[in-house]
XYZ file of C-alpha atoms in Angstrom:
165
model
C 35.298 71.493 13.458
C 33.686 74.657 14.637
C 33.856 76.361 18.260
C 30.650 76.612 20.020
C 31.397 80.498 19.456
C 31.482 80.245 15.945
C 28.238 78.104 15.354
C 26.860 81.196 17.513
C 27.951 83.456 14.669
C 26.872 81.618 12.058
C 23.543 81.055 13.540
C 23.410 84.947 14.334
C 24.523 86.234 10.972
C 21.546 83.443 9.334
C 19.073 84.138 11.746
C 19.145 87.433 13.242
C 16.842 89.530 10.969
C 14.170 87.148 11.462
C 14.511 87.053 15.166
C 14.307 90.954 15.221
C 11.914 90.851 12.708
C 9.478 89.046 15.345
C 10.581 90.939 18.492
C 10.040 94.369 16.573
C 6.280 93.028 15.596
C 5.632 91.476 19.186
C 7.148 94.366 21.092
C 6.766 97.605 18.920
C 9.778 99.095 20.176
C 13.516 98.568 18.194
C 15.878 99.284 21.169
C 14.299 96.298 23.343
C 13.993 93.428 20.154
C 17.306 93.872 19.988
C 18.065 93.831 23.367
C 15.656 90.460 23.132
C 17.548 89.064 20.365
C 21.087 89.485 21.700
C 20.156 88.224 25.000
C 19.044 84.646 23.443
C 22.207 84.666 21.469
C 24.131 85.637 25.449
C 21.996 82.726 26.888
C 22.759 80.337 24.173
C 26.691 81.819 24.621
C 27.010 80.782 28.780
C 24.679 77.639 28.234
C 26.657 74.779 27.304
C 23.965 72.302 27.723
C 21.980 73.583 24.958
C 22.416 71.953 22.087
C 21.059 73.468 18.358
C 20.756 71.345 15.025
C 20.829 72.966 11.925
C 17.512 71.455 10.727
C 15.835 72.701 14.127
C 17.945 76.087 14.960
C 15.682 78.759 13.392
C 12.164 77.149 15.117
C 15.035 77.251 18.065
C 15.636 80.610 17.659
C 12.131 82.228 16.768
C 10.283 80.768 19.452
C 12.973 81.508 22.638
C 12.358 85.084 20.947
C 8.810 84.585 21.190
C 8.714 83.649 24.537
C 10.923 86.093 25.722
C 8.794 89.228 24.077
C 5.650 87.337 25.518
C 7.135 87.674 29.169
C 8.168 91.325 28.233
C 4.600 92.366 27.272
C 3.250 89.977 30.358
C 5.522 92.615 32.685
C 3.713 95.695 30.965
C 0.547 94.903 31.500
C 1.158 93.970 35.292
C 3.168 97.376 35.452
C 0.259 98.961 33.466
C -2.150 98.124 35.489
C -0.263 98.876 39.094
C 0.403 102.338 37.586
C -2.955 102.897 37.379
C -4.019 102.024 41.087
C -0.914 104.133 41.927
C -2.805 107.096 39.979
C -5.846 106.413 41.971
C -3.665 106.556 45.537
C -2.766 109.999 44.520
C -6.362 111.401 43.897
C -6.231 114.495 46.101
C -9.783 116.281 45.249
C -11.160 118.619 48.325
C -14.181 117.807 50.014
C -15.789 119.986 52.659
C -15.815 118.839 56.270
C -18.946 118.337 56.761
C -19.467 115.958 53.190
C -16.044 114.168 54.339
C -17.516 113.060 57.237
C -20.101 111.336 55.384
C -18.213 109.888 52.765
C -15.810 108.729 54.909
C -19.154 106.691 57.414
C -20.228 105.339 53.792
C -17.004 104.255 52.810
C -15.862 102.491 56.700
C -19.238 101.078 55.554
C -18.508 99.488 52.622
C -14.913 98.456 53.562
C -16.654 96.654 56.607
C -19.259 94.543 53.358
C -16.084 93.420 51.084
C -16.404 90.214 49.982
C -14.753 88.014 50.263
C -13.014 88.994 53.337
C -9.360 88.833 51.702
C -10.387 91.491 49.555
C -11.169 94.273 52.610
C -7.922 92.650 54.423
C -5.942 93.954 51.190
C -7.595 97.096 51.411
C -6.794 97.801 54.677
C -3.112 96.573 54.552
C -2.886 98.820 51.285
C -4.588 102.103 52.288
C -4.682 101.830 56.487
C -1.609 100.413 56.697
C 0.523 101.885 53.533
C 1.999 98.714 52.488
C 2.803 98.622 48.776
C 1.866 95.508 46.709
C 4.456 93.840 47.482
C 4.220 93.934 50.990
C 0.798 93.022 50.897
C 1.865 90.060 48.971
C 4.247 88.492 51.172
C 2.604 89.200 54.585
C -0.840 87.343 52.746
C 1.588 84.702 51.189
C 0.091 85.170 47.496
C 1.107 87.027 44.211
C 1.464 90.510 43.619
C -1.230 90.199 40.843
C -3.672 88.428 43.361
C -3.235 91.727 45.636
C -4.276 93.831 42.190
C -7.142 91.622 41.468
C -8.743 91.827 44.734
C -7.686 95.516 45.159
C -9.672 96.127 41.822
C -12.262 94.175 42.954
C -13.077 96.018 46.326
C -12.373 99.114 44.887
C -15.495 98.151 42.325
C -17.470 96.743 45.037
C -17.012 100.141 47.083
C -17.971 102.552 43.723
C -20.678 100.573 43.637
C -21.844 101.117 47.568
C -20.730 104.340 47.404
C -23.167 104.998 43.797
C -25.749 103.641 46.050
C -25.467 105.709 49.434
C-alpha cells in the first residue's frame, strides 16, 4: 500500500503537464503556473482530509488549478484598476491662480451633487482626508472594490459637472 506522499507523486508525475498546461493558458506567465501547480500539489500534501480517486483525480486536479488561476487574474484586475486611480492621485498639471480658484468652486460644487451620498463620503475620506482604500473600507464597513466603484463613479459624475461648468 502506498503513502499518501507517494500517491502525490504519482499523481504529479501523471498529471502535472496538463495542470501547467492550463495555468500557462489562463495566466500567460510560466514562473506563476508553476508556482499554481505546485501549490495544489503543497495543499493536497498538508490536507489529510482530502481524499483523490483515480477515476476522479485529473477533473480533481485541473479544476483546483482553474480556480486558483481564476482568483490570480481576479487579484489583477482589482490591482489593475487601483493602479490606475493611484495614477490619477498623482496628476500634478499647473494651473494659474486665478483658473484654480475656479476650478476648485466648480469642483467643491460637484463634490457637494454626488450621488448617492456614499459616493462624495468616499471622496472626501479618499482625497480630504488621505485615507487609502483600505481605510476607506473599514471605517465605511464595505469592500475595497465597493470604495473603487463608487470612487470611479464620482470621479465620472464630477468630469461630467466639470465638462459642463
Amino acid at each position: 500500500m502506498m503513502t499518501r506522499k507517494q500517491e502525490l507523486e504519482t499523481l504529479f508525475r501523471q498529471h502535472y503537464r496538463q495542470m501547467y498546461r492550463l495555468a500557462t493558458l489562463l495566466l500567460h506567465d510560466d514562473a506563476e503556473s508553476k508556482d499554481i501547480v505546485h501549490d495544489v500539489f503543497a495543499q493536497l500534501l498538508t490536507s489529510s482530509t482530502t481524499e483523490l480517486h483515480e477515476e476522479t483525480a485529473a477533473a480533481f486536479l485541473l479544476t483546483s488549478v482553474r480556480n486558483r488561476c481564476l482568483n490570480v487574474i481576479r487579484g489583477r484586475k482589482i490591482q489593475e484598476r487601483v493602479q490606475r486611480l493611484y495614477l490619477l492621485d498623482l496628476d500634478t498639471t499647473i494651473i494659474p491662480p486665478d483658473l484654480f480658484r475656479e476650478e476648485l468652486k466648480a469642483l467643491s460644487e460637484g463634490i457637494s451633487l454626488l450621488t448617492p451620498p456614499v459616493c462624495r463620503e468616499v471622496v472626501e475620506l479618499h482625497f480630504r482626508d488621505n485615507l487609502t482604500f483600505r481605510e476607506v473600507a473599514l471605517r465605511l464597513g464595505v469592500s475595497e472594490t465597493t470604495v473603487y466603484k463608487h470612487l470611479r463613479r464620482a470621479l465620472q459624475q464630477l468630469r461630467e459637472h466639470l465638462k459642463r461648468d
